[in-house]
Every structure is written in structure tokens, then in C-alpha cells.
Short mmCIF file of C-alpha atoms in Angstrom, two decimals:
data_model
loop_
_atom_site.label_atom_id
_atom_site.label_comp_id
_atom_site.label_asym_id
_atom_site.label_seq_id
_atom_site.Cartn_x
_atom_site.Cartn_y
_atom_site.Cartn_z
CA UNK A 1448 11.93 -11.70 -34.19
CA UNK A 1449 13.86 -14.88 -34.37
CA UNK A 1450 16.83 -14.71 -37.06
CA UNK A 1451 16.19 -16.60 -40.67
CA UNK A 1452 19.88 -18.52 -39.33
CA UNK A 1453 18.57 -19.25 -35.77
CA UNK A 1454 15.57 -21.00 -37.83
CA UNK A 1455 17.10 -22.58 -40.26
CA UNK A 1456 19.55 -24.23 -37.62
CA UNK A 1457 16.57 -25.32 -35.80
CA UNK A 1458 15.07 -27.23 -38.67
CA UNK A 1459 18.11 -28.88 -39.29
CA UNK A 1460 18.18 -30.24 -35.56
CA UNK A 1461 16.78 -33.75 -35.29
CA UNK A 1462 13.63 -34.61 -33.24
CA UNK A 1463 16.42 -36.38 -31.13
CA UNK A 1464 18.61 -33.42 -30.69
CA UNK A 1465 16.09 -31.16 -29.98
CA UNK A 1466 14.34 -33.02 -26.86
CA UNK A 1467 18.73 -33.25 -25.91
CA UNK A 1468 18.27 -29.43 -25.68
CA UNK A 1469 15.00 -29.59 -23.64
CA UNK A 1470 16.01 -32.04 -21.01
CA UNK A 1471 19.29 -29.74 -20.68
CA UNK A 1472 17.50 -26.54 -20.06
CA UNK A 1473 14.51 -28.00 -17.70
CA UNK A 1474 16.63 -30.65 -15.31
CA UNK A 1475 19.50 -29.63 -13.23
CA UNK A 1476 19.22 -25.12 -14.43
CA UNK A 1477 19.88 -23.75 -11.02
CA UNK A 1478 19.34 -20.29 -13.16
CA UNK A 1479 15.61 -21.72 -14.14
CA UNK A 1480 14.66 -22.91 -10.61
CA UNK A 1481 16.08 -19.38 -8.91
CA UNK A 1482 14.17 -18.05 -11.67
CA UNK A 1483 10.97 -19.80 -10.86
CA UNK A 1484 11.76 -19.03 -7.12
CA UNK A 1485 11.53 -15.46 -7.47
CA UNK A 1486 8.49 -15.60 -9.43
CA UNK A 1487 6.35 -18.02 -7.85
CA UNK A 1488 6.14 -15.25 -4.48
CA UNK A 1489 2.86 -13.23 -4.62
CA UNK A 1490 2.44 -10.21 -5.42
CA UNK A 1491 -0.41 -8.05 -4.98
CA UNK A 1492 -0.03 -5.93 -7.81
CA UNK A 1493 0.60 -8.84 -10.27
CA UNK A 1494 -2.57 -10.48 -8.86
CA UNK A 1495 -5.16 -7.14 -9.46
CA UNK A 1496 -3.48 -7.16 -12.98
CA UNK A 1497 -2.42 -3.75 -12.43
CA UNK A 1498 1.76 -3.71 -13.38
CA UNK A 1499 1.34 -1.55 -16.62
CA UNK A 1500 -1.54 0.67 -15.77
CA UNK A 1501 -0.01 4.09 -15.47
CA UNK A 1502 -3.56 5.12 -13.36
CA UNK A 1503 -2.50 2.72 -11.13
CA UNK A 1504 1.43 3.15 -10.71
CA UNK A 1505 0.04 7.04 -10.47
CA UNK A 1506 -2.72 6.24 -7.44
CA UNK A 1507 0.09 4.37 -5.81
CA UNK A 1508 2.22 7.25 -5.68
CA UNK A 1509 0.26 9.54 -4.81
CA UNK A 1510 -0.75 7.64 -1.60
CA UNK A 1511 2.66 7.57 -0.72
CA UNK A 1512 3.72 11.11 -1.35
CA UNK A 1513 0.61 12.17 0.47
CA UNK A 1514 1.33 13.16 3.94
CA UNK A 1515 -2.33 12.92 4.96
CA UNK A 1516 -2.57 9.72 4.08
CA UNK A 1517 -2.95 6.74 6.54
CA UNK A 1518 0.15 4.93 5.24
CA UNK A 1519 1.87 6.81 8.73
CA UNK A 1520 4.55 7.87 7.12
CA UNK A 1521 3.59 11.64 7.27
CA UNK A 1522 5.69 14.05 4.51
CA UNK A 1523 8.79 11.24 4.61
CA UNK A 1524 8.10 9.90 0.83
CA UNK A 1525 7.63 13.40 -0.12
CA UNK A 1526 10.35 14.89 1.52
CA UNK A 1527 12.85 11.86 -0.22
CA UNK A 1528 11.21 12.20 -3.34
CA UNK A 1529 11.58 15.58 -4.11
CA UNK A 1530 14.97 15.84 -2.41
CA UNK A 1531 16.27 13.02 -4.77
CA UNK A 1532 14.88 14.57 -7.96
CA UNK A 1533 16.98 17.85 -7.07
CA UNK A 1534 19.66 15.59 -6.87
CA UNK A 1535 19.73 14.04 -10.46
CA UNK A 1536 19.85 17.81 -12.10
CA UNK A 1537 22.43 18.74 -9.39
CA UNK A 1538 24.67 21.57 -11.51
CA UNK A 1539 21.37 22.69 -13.08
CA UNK A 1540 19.93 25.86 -12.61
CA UNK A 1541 16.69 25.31 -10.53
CA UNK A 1542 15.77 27.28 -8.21
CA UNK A 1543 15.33 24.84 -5.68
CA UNK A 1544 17.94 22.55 -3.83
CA UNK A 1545 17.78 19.56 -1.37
CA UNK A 1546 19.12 21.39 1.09
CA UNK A 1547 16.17 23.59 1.68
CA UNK A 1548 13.87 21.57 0.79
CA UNK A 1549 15.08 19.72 3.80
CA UNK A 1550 14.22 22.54 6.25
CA UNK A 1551 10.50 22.38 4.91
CA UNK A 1552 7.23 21.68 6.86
CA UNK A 1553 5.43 19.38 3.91
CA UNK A 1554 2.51 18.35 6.64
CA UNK A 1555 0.09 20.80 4.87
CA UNK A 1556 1.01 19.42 0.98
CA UNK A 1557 -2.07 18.87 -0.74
CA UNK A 1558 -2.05 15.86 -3.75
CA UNK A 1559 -4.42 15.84 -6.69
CA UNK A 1560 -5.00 13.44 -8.99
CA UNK A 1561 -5.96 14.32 -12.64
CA UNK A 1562 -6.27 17.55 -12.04
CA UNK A 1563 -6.63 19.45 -15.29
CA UNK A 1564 -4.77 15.71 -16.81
CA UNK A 1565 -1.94 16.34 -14.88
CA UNK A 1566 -1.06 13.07 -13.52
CA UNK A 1567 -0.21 13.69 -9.82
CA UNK A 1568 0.01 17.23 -8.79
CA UNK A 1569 2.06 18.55 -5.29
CA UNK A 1570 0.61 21.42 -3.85
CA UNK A 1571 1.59 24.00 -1.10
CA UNK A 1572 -0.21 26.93 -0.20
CA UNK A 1573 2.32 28.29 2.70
CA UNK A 1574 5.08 28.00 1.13
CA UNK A 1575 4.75 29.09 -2.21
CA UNK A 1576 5.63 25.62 -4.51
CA UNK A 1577 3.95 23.13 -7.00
CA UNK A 1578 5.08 19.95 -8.39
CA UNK A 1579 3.31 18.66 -11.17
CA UNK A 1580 4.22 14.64 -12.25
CA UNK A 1581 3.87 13.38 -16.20
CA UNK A 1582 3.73 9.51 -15.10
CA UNK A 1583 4.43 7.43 -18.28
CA UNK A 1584 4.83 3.04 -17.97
CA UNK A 1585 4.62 2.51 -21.84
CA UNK A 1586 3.23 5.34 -23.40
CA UNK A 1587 5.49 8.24 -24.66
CA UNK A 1588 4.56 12.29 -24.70
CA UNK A 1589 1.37 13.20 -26.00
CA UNK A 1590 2.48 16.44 -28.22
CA UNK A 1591 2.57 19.66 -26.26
CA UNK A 1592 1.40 18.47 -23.29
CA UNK A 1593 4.35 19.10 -21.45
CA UNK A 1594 4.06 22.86 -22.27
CA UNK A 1595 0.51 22.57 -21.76
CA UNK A 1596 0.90 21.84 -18.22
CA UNK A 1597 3.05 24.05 -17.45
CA UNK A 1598 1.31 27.01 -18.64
CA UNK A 1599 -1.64 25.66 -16.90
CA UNK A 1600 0.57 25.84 -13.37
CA UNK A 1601 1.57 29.33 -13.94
CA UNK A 1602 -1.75 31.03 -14.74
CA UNK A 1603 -3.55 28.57 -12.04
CA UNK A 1604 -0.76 29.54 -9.02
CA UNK A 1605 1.10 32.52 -10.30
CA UNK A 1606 4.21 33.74 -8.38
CA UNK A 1607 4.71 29.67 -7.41
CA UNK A 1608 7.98 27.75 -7.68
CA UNK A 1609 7.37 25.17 -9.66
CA UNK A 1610 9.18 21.66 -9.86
CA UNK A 1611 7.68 20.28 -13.55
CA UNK A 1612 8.82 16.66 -13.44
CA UNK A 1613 8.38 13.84 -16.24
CA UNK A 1614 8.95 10.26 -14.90
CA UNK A 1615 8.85 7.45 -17.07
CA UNK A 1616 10.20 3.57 -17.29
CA UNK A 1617 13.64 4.13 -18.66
CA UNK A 1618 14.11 7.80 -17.66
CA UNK A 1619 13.19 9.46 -21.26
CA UNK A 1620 14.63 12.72 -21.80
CA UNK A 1621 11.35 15.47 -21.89
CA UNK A 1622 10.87 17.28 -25.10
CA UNK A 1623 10.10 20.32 -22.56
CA UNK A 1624 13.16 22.02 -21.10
CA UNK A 1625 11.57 22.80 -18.16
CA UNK A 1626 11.28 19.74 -16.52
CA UNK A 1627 12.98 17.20 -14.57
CA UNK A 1628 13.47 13.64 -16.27
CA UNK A 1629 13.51 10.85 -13.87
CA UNK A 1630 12.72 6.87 -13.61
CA UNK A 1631 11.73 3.85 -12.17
CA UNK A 1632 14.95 2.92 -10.92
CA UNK A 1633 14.96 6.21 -8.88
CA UNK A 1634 11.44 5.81 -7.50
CA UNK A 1635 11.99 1.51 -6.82
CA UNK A 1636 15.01 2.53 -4.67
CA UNK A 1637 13.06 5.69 -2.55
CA UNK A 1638 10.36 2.90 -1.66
CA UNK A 1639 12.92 0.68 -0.97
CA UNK A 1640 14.77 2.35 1.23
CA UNK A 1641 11.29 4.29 2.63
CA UNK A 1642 10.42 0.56 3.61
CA UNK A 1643 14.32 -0.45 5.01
CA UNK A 1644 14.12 2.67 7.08
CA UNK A 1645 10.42 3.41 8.48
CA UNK A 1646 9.29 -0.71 8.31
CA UNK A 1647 9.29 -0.63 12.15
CA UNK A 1648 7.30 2.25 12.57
CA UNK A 1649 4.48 1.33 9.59
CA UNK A 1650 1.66 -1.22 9.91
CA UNK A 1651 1.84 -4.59 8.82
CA UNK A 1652 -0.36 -4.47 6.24
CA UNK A 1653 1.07 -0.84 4.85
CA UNK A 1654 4.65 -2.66 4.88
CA UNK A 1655 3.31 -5.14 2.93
CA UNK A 1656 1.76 -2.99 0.10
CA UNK A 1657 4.84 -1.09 0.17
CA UNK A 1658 6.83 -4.62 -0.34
CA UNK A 1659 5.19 -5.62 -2.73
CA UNK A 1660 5.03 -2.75 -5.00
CA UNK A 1661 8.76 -2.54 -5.03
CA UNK A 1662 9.32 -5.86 -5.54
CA UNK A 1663 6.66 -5.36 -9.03
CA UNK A 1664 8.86 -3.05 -9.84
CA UNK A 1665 12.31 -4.93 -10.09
CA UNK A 1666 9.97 -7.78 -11.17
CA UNK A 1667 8.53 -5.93 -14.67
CA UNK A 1668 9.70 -2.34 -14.81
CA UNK A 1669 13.29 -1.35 -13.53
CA UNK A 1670 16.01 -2.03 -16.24
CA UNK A 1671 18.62 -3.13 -14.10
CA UNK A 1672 16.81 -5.41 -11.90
CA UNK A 1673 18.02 -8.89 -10.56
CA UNK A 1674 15.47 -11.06 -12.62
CA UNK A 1675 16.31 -9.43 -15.63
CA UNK A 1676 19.55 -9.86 -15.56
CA UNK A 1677 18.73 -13.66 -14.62
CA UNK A 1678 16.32 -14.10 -17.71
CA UNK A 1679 19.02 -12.64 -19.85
CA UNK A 1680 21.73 -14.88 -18.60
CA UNK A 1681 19.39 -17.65 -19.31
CA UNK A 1682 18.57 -17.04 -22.31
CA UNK A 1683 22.35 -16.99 -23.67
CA UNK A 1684 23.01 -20.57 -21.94
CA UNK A 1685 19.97 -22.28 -23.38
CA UNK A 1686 18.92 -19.78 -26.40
CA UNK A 1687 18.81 -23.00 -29.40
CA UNK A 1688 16.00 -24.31 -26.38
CA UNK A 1689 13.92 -21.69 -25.56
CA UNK A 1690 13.85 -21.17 -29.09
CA UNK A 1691 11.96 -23.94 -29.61
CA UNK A 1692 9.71 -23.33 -27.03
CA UNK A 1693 8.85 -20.45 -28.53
CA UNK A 1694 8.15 -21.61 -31.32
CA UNK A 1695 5.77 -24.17 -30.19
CA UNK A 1696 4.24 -22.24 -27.77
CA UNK A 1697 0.72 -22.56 -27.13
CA UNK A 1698 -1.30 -20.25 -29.49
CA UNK A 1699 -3.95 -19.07 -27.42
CA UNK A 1700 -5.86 -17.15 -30.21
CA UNK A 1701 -6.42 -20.49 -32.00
CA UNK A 1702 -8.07 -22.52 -29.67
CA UNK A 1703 -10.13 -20.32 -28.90
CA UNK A 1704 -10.80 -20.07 -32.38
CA UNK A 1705 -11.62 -23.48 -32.63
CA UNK A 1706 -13.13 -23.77 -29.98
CA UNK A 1707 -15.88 -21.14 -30.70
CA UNK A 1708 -16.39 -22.85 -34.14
CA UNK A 1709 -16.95 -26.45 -32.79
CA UNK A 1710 -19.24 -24.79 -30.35
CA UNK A 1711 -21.01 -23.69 -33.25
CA UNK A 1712 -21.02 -26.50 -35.73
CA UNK A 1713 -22.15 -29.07 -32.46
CA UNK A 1714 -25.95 -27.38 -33.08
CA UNK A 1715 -27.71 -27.68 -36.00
CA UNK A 1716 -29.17 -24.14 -35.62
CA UNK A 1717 -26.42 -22.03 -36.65
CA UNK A 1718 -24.16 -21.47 -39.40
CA UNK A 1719 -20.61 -20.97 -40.05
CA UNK A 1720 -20.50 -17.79 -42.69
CA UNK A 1721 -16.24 -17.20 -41.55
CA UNK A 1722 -14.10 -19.12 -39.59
CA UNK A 1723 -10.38 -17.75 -39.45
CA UNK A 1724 -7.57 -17.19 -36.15
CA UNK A 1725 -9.29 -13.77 -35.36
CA UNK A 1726 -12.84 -13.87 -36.96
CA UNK A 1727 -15.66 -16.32 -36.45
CA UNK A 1728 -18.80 -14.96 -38.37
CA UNK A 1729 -22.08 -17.12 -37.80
CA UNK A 1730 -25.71 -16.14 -38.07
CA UNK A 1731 -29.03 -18.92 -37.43
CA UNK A 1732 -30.01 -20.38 -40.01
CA UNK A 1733 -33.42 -19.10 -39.66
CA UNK A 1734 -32.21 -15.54 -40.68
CA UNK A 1735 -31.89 -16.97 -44.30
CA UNK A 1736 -35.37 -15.20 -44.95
CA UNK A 1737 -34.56 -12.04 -44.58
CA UNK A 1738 -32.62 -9.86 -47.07
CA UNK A 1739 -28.82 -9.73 -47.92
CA UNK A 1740 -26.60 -6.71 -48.96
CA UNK A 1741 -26.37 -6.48 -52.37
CA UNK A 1742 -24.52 -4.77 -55.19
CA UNK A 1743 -26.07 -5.25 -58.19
CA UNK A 1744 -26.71 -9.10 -58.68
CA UNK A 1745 -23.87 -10.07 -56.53
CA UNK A 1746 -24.43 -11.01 -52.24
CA UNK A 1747 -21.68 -8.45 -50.68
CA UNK A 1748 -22.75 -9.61 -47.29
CA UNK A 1749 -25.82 -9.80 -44.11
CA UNK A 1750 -27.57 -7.52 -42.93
CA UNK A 1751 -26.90 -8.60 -39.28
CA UNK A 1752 -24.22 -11.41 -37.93
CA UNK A 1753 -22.64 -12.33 -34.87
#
């Protein structure tokens, strides 16, 4: 929310002063056009729409940590992954350590996908181990769940090492003790460097998926990414401007509004019963024969509207 001061300053700028501000933040903002630079690149994931859909972020992942998968990168993701997790708790007490999990065959590793709602479950037969992933973009825990899945694990593959692990945008701490809590950052830098490392061993088109998902990531998820940091410092050299663009930004919602009830009002079939920013209520004006909703005396409303 803009501050009551911020606004009131802005009011008291002159029509003059404020198109000053404009011209200043559009011509000759080497920030802006570095800005616009990075953003203008596609992106695959930005074009399918898909940057906050956990289901997606969760496919995605799963592909890569699947060794059977096409992506030829065989157990490499996996192996990084889970090595990097055991990392972040290093001085825990887990069971597990990167060191053996280095001297692992993870060929075999079988990945499910919603099993039981878990988001993205690891699972090895041979050697004895799960890994069961809680993927959240936006969302936070759903109460119990955590447990929930846990206790599933155990009773499903008893006598199993389990590696319960909760990864979410800004590395959220899990309500359940259990598990692991990791984030974005740590999975945009294990495709990063998966990419820097294997790129002249993958297919074209794999690198490119790969590419492009990490750059989605430092483009709308990791905290500490480049572009962030360049929208920030933009904002603090030309805030009284973008302020003002805000503020007369277009407002979608409204002309479509108005649009809908021009549409309407250009026949003379129809009717007009509400016209507001999110409501438009018509009906034909042949439907004025049939009965309304009463309560006592007094019209409440129609029977049937669009």
C-alpha cells in the first residue's frame, strides 16, 4: 500500500513536475533498459503460464531427479540433490550423510508423483530408503499433513530410512521436526550447476528446458536473484515516478466492465438490471413475462439472469 505522505506529496506535484519525473525515469535509466533486457528473453515456462503452479514446479522436478528419464542425465540430479539437502542440516542427527550417499547406485530409484498427496516421492527398493518432497510456491502447510505423510511412509515401507523433506520459496521452517527445510535458492543453484557441468553431454533441446527453468527461477522465485535486486534498486532512484504509474495504471477490471455493458446497451434486446467494476447483471427484455422473486409486495430479485 502506498503511504497517506507518499500520496499526499504526489497531489501536491504539478502536472509539470510530474511528466519532469516521467521523462527522468523512461530516457537515459540504464537500470530500466538492463531491466527490460533481461526480461524481454523467452522463456518457456513464462510462456505456458506455468511459474506459480506448484504441479508444475513438482513435474519438473521430478523429471529431473528421475534417473529413468530421457533428460540423459541418469541419477546425477538425484545424487546432487539429496547430497546437498544433507548438507544444509550438517550437525543434525540424521541418519544419513553425503558421504554415503555418494557411494550409492541410484539407477534403480523409482519417482512417484501424488502418490497418496505426497508431492514427489523417491523410492529405493535395494537399498532400503525413501524420500518424500512437500513442494510449496505460495501456499503454506496444510495442518498435519506433514505428520500425515510421514506416518503414511512408515506403515507403507517399514524398516526404510527415510529423508522427509519440505521445500518451499523462501525456505519455511516445517512445523514437523522430522523433516528437512530447504528452498528455491538451493534447488536454482543444483540446476544451475547440473546444466554448467553436464551441458556438453545433454541434448540441445534438454539444455534448453533446463535453461530456462533456472533462469524462471531467478526471474520470479529466488529471493536473492539479480533482477530483484535490479527492480529494487530501481525503485529507490525513481520511487515519486513509478508511483505515479501506479497509480494510473491501466485498470483492467474496468474496461472490461465497460466494455461488456456497451456491448449490451448497443442492442435493443437486452437490459441492464446491474452494472458495477465486478458485476454486470442483464436479462432480455422478453423475460419480463415471467415471474420475479418476491417477499411480500416487494421485487427481491429474477428468477434467472445472466
Amino acid at each position: 500500500m502506498n503511504d497517506p505522505q507518499d500520496q499526499k506529496g504526489q497531489s501536491e506535484l504539478g502536472e509539470k513536475e510530474q511528466k519532469h519525473l516521467l521523462e527522468d525515469f523512461v530516457v537515459g535509466n540504464p537500470d530500466l533498459t538492463r531491466l527490460e533486457t533481461e526480461l524481454a528473453q523467452f522463456n518457456l515456462f513464462e510462456a505456458i503460464g506455468v511459474v506459480r503452479s506448484e504441479v508444475r514446479h513438482s513435474d519438473f522436478l521430478a523429471f529431473l531427479l528421475d534417473p529413468s528419464q530421457n533428460h540423459g542425465l541418469g541419477e546425477f540430479f538425484l545424487k546432487s540433490f539429496l547430497q546437498h539437502t544433507l548438507l544444509s542440516t550438517r550437525g543434525g542427527d540424521l541418519e544419513l550423510n553425503p558421504i554415503e550417499v555418494d557411494t550409492w547406485d541410484l539407477g534403480d530409484t523409482e519417482v512417484r508423483r501424488e502418490w497418496q498427496n505426497i508431492d514427489i516421492l523417491l523410492i529405493n527398493q535395494r537399498l532400503g530408503f525413501t524420500c518424500l518432497i512437500e513442494n510449496k510456491i505460495d501456499a503454506g502447510e496444510h495442518s498435519g499433513q506433514l505428520e500425515r505423510y510421514r506416518k503414511t511412509i512408515e506403515q507403507k515401507f517399514p524398516g526404510f530410512r527415510m529423508l522427509p523433506i519440505f521445500l518451499s520459496k523462501e525456505g519455511i521452517h516445517p512445523s514437523e521436526e522430522h523433516y528437512i527445510g530447504i528452498d528455491y535458492s538451493l534447488i536454482c543453484k543444483l540446476v544451475e550447476g547440473t546444466l554448467a557441468t553436464r551441458k556438453s553431454t545433454l541434448g540441445a533441446d534438454v539444455a534448453t528446458a533446463i535453461g530456462h527453468y533456472a533462469e524462471m527461477l531467478r526471474r520470479h522465485i529466488v529471493s536473492d536473484s539479480e533482477i530483484i535486486d535490479l527492480a529494487q534498486t530501481i525503485y529507490r532512484k525513481h520511487k515519486q515516478a513509478l508511483d505515479i504509474i501506479l497509480e494510473h495504471r491501466p485498470d483492467t477490471q474496468s474496461e472490461l466492465s465497460s466494455y461488456l455493458q456497451d456491448l449490451v446497451n448497443a442492442t435493443t434486446d437486452f437490459v441492464i438490471l446491474r452494472g458495477s467494476k465486478t458485476y454486470t447483471t442483464f436479462v432480455p427484455k422478453s423475460w419480463d413475462i415471467y415471474p420475479r422473486l418476491m417477499h411480500g409486495e416487494d421485487e427481491i430479485g429474477r428468477l434467472l439472469t445472466f
